[in-house]
């Protein structure tokens, strides 16, 4: 290996270009990972199409959901299958020391701060690489585990932060590429799950993970949805308070619904992102003793737990991912943009 | 004692009427407390003037900030000086068992669910009465300790829930009757305090508790305030992230400011109440990994900690309370309504 081969973003909406990049001398505490797979995330579309600037200037190789094998770096890691955390903290600053490493202001994100995973190899900080246990690879390809770095780890941290417990009524608003894992995880944490979406196809997918309480809210107004959700809660025998509400859709309508569903001792988690504003009576939070949690990324130290859940077969990723040769990157980005793909796409390097 | 003498609310904005109430047979787990003092809270004004309905029908004796001496009830309590918690949970329901007793839906509040403290005696559930240690009475009257039940206990719970730590930059928006204790408590919990208010008189009061970083925000817009707060933060050498923001004013302007001040890993606590709505970009919470906490009342089990802080002289209530004979209740309510009183009023029974 003399060069890294990669698909590089050169400009907004421009086709990705296949390039060769030199391999610089490897710094201490860095590793070279040979990419097995790299997931296509909505954040990649934000960079490529929606005009969100990458922190590192263009041209840049995108991709932050990466799995692969360490081929150079710390000797104890060489040859190990790993997932590269989507955000890697510095480990030293006030935020890291205060247990808030997921929002570390010196954090490094592949495909944003440095060349990412749509590539043959990634040069990455080594400190937080998540080793994949052998058990996980008995029933998964290393490539498909790429989606753990973001699509799965982010909702995992959300569950931890929302303090969901056995018996809690958990409402998932939006069961797309990340919501599908939020629903599974909320169930694993003991919640009684009700999934809401405007797409019947997405709701139907949940049957594969034995989540059967769903509500197609297409065309309903907030008052109707609220009434229907309360009825479902009663039917399911779930608790009438302490609702855990997870806003995964990243839409104004979803956030308005999430806010309206809050009641006594509720926790609303904001996971999806939208620039839209909405009008709220903030004092409701006081009257309900409720709270709203915004949550960014996932601490690297939680990746081990996620990998364990996948190994044990409790958390299913296989039905919700689909692999493509990386040379199809331009078609796949376009199709993702047009919402033509139901499953999370994982791009597999095919440079030879 | 054959009768209870009390000042009763008979209708919105009507003068309180002096009445005699019969003493019913005391039920198990109830106590009769001879009132030493009863604080006048904004919530009392909400009932009396702003049209918020009491849960028990009128006529009703208001008042939920009560201290006094147990004269009947469980034998281990008789003769004991106590503070009656402003909200008393059932102790048995799902919320109580989940550690959320402060928002128990069967909670009992004096002066709302049953006759309150503008009275010679109060008949109250006995289970959660907070015994006042002898040490506290060495340098306080029992009457002035009445304000602990709400004005002090509520911000105490807020501090606990906001997870404020040593070195955190704590911004208190509004240092009125409750904010003055929020500021003291945030300091006791280790915070670097900056107090904001539009009243210079209120800010000047803080000198008495050695809080010297204040900002008179009268006439400033949000952008100017934000800039000034950031400068103060730097001057004070406080942390630039993890800000703890406490909205105590219960105004739309205060809540808008609180929201705008949020940044990386901030926690905004909503303590003041207003019916007004505001427009917010909820996704900021996700981008900042920030959260908003609404907080109601205070768990009875935290009252002991508050009494200890008062005993030790760490938390000062004397400079911020003023006693009046209870027979002046009508004048004092009127003056409170007109914002003529700088200190929290404590009404002392003077029925003989």
XYZ file of N, CA and C in Angstrom, chain A residues 94-95 98 100 102-103 105 157 161 165 239 241-242 255 259 264-265 268 270-283 285-296, chain B residues 94-95 98 100 102-103 105 157 161 165 239 241-242 255 259 264-265 268 270-283 285-296:
264
model
N -12.079 20.163 29.828
C -13.074 20.251 30.902
C -14.300 19.398 30.604
N -14.775 19.456 29.361
C -15.982 18.699 29.013
C -15.720 17.203 29.109
N -15.612 16.196 32.612
C -16.918 16.280 33.273
C -17.896 15.231 32.741
N -18.703 14.732 29.647
C -19.457 15.222 28.489
C -18.622 15.112 27.219
N -18.848 13.514 24.611
C -19.528 13.463 23.308
C -19.674 14.839 22.664
N -19.535 15.900 23.465
C -19.649 17.254 22.899
C -18.320 18.021 23.054
N -15.166 19.974 22.439
C -15.029 20.973 21.381
C -13.779 20.765 20.523
N -26.873 6.339 23.118
C -26.595 7.379 24.116
C -27.888 8.095 24.525
N -29.210 8.715 28.326
C -29.465 10.053 28.847
C -30.929 10.250 29.250
N -36.691 3.392 31.741
C -36.681 2.226 32.624
C -37.780 1.243 32.235
N -47.452 2.880 31.588
C -47.628 3.937 32.590
C -48.151 5.215 31.929
N -47.731 8.234 33.045
C -46.822 9.370 33.195
C -45.385 8.903 32.932
N -44.454 9.847 33.105
C -43.037 9.559 32.809
C -42.833 9.079 31.370
N -41.333 17.786 15.947
C -40.987 18.456 17.204
C -42.239 19.023 17.870
N -43.462 17.909 21.569
C -43.709 18.868 22.651
C -45.130 18.705 23.189
N -46.957 14.814 32.653
C -46.311 14.692 33.961
C -45.017 13.872 33.880
N -43.924 14.509 34.293
C -42.613 13.850 34.418
C -42.087 13.262 33.102
N -38.560 14.530 26.828
C -38.540 14.614 25.365
C -37.086 14.682 24.916
N -34.512 15.265 21.854
C -34.416 15.842 20.511
C -33.192 15.244 19.832
N -33.437 14.383 18.855
C -32.341 13.689 18.178
C -32.246 14.134 16.719
N -33.402 14.232 16.059
C -33.406 14.737 14.682
C -33.127 16.232 14.674
N -32.611 16.724 13.557
C -32.252 18.141 13.465
C -33.043 18.841 12.378
N -33.544 20.036 12.697
C -34.128 20.922 11.696
C -33.793 22.361 12.082
N -33.652 23.219 11.090
C -33.398 24.631 11.368
C -34.689 25.358 11.775
N -35.841 24.733 11.537
C -37.119 25.393 11.809
C -37.305 25.687 13.299
N -37.978 26.820 13.558
C -38.354 27.170 14.934
C -39.802 26.767 15.181
N -40.165 26.641 16.448
C -41.573 26.403 16.765
C -41.942 27.193 18.011
N -43.252 27.379 18.187
C -43.726 28.166 19.322
C -44.136 27.230 20.451
N -43.581 27.450 21.628
C -43.874 26.550 22.752
C -44.129 27.349 24.030
N -44.937 26.774 24.922
C -45.060 27.347 26.272
C -44.045 26.623 27.142
N -42.908 27.277 27.345
C -41.799 26.639 28.059
C -42.182 26.305 29.504
N -43.090 27.101 30.080
C -43.491 26.870 31.473
C -44.202 25.541 31.675
N -43.014 22.826 31.093
C -41.986 21.956 31.659
C -41.994 22.028 33.171
N -42.207 23.241 33.700
C -42.229 23.444 35.147
C -43.474 22.792 35.740
N -44.617 23.053 35.121
C -45.881 22.516 35.647
C -45.897 20.989 35.606
N -45.189 20.408 34.615
C -45.160 18.944 34.462
C -43.935 18.303 35.123
N -43.013 19.121 35.635
C -41.738 18.577 36.117
C -41.097 17.737 34.995
N -41.177 18.265 33.796
C -40.710 17.541 32.605
C -39.382 18.125 32.131
N -38.728 17.442 31.226
C -37.488 17.992 30.688
C -37.284 17.637 29.221
N -36.424 18.408 28.591
C -36.079 18.179 27.191
C -34.577 17.989 27.110
N -34.195 16.935 26.454
C -32.780 16.601 26.336
C -32.359 16.707 24.884
N -31.345 17.499 24.642
C -30.731 17.492 23.322
C -29.522 16.592 23.410
N -29.289 15.792 22.402
C -28.192 14.846 22.564
C -27.411 14.709 21.261
N -26.122 14.811 21.389
C -25.189 14.859 20.259
C -24.251 13.670 20.319
N -46.650 5.225 41.508
C -45.534 4.981 40.587
C -44.520 6.121 40.596
N -45.033 7.358 40.595
C -44.123 8.506 40.564
C -43.296 8.570 41.844
N -40.697 6.011 41.780
C -39.657 6.274 40.778
C -38.798 7.479 41.155
N -39.867 10.479 41.869
C -40.425 11.721 41.334
C -41.557 12.227 42.237
N -41.996 14.702 44.012
C -42.358 16.126 43.978
C -43.482 16.418 42.995
N -43.721 15.506 42.053
C -44.810 15.729 41.090
C -45.898 14.640 41.237
N -49.153 12.826 41.726
C -50.456 13.360 41.311
C -51.502 13.300 42.422
N -34.177 22.147 45.209
C -34.377 20.999 44.319
C -33.864 21.312 42.911
N -31.312 19.057 40.687
C -31.680 18.533 39.374
C -30.772 19.063 38.254
N -22.040 22.024 39.533
C -20.825 21.569 40.206
C -19.869 22.734 40.434
N -15.997 28.749 33.668
C -15.956 27.872 32.498
C -16.831 28.433 31.383
N -18.231 26.710 29.033
C -19.330 25.819 28.640
C -19.986 25.240 29.897
N -20.963 24.356 29.686
C -21.719 23.785 30.804
C -22.388 24.859 31.670
N -37.469 34.089 29.802
C -37.321 32.774 29.167
C -36.610 32.900 27.821
N -33.107 31.024 27.032
C -32.923 30.148 25.863
C -31.739 30.619 25.019
N -22.873 25.228 24.511
C -22.386 23.856 24.651
C -22.641 23.290 26.051
N -23.367 22.197 26.097
C -23.607 21.433 27.330
C -24.297 22.247 28.434
N -30.650 24.683 31.132
C -31.565 25.782 31.451
C -32.657 25.235 32.366
N -36.179 25.908 34.209
C -37.357 26.772 34.155
C -38.064 26.676 35.511
N -37.984 27.767 36.281
C -38.552 27.762 37.634
C -39.723 28.738 37.721
N -39.547 29.939 37.153
C -40.656 30.890 37.116
C -41.711 30.433 36.124
N -42.940 30.884 36.334
C -44.043 30.441 35.472
C -44.680 31.612 34.739
N -44.927 31.417 33.442
C -45.734 32.363 32.675
C -46.562 31.572 31.669
N -47.736 32.085 31.341
C -48.569 31.426 30.336
C -48.082 31.756 28.924
N -47.212 32.759 28.792
C -46.761 33.189 27.467
C -45.973 32.094 26.747
N -46.140 32.078 25.427
C -45.350 31.168 24.598
C -44.171 31.930 23.983
N -43.172 31.196 23.553
C -42.078 31.844 22.828
C -41.631 30.954 21.681
N -40.944 31.570 20.726
C -40.496 30.833 19.550
C -39.045 30.409 19.745
N -38.791 29.122 19.601
C -37.434 28.615 19.820
C -37.035 27.629 18.726
N -35.727 27.533 18.471
C -35.212 26.460 17.621
C -34.809 25.317 18.545
N -35.701 24.347 18.656
C -35.504 23.253 19.607
C -34.252 22.438 19.268
N -33.902 22.387 17.962
C -32.732 21.597 17.553
C -31.424 22.141 18.113
N -30.773 22.425 21.045
C -30.472 21.536 22.175
C -29.623 20.358 21.714
N -29.931 19.835 20.522
C -29.192 18.698 19.981
C -27.775 19.135 19.597
N -27.691 20.255 18.893
C -26.372 20.722 18.439
C -25.465 21.064 19.619
N -26.084 21.520 20.728
C -25.305 21.922 21.915
C -25.178 20.798 22.952
N -25.860 19.679 22.721
C -25.945 18.642 23.765
C -26.433 19.286 25.075
N -27.411 20.154 24.935
C -27.927 20.928 26.077
C -29.283 20.373 26.511
N -29.748 20.799 27.671
C -31.070 20.350 28.096
C -31.827 21.434 28.866
N -33.129 21.244 28.930
C -33.993 22.165 29.672
C -34.735 21.353 30.719
N -34.676 21.843 31.945
C -35.313 21.140 33.051
C -36.455 21.980 33.582
N -37.632 21.411 33.626
C -38.724 22.051 34.338
C -38.777 21.428 35.709
N -38.997 22.237 36.730
C -38.931 21.644 38.060
C -40.028 22.197 38.947
N -40.718 21.288 39.579
C -41.913 21.588 40.366
C -41.661 21.212 41.824
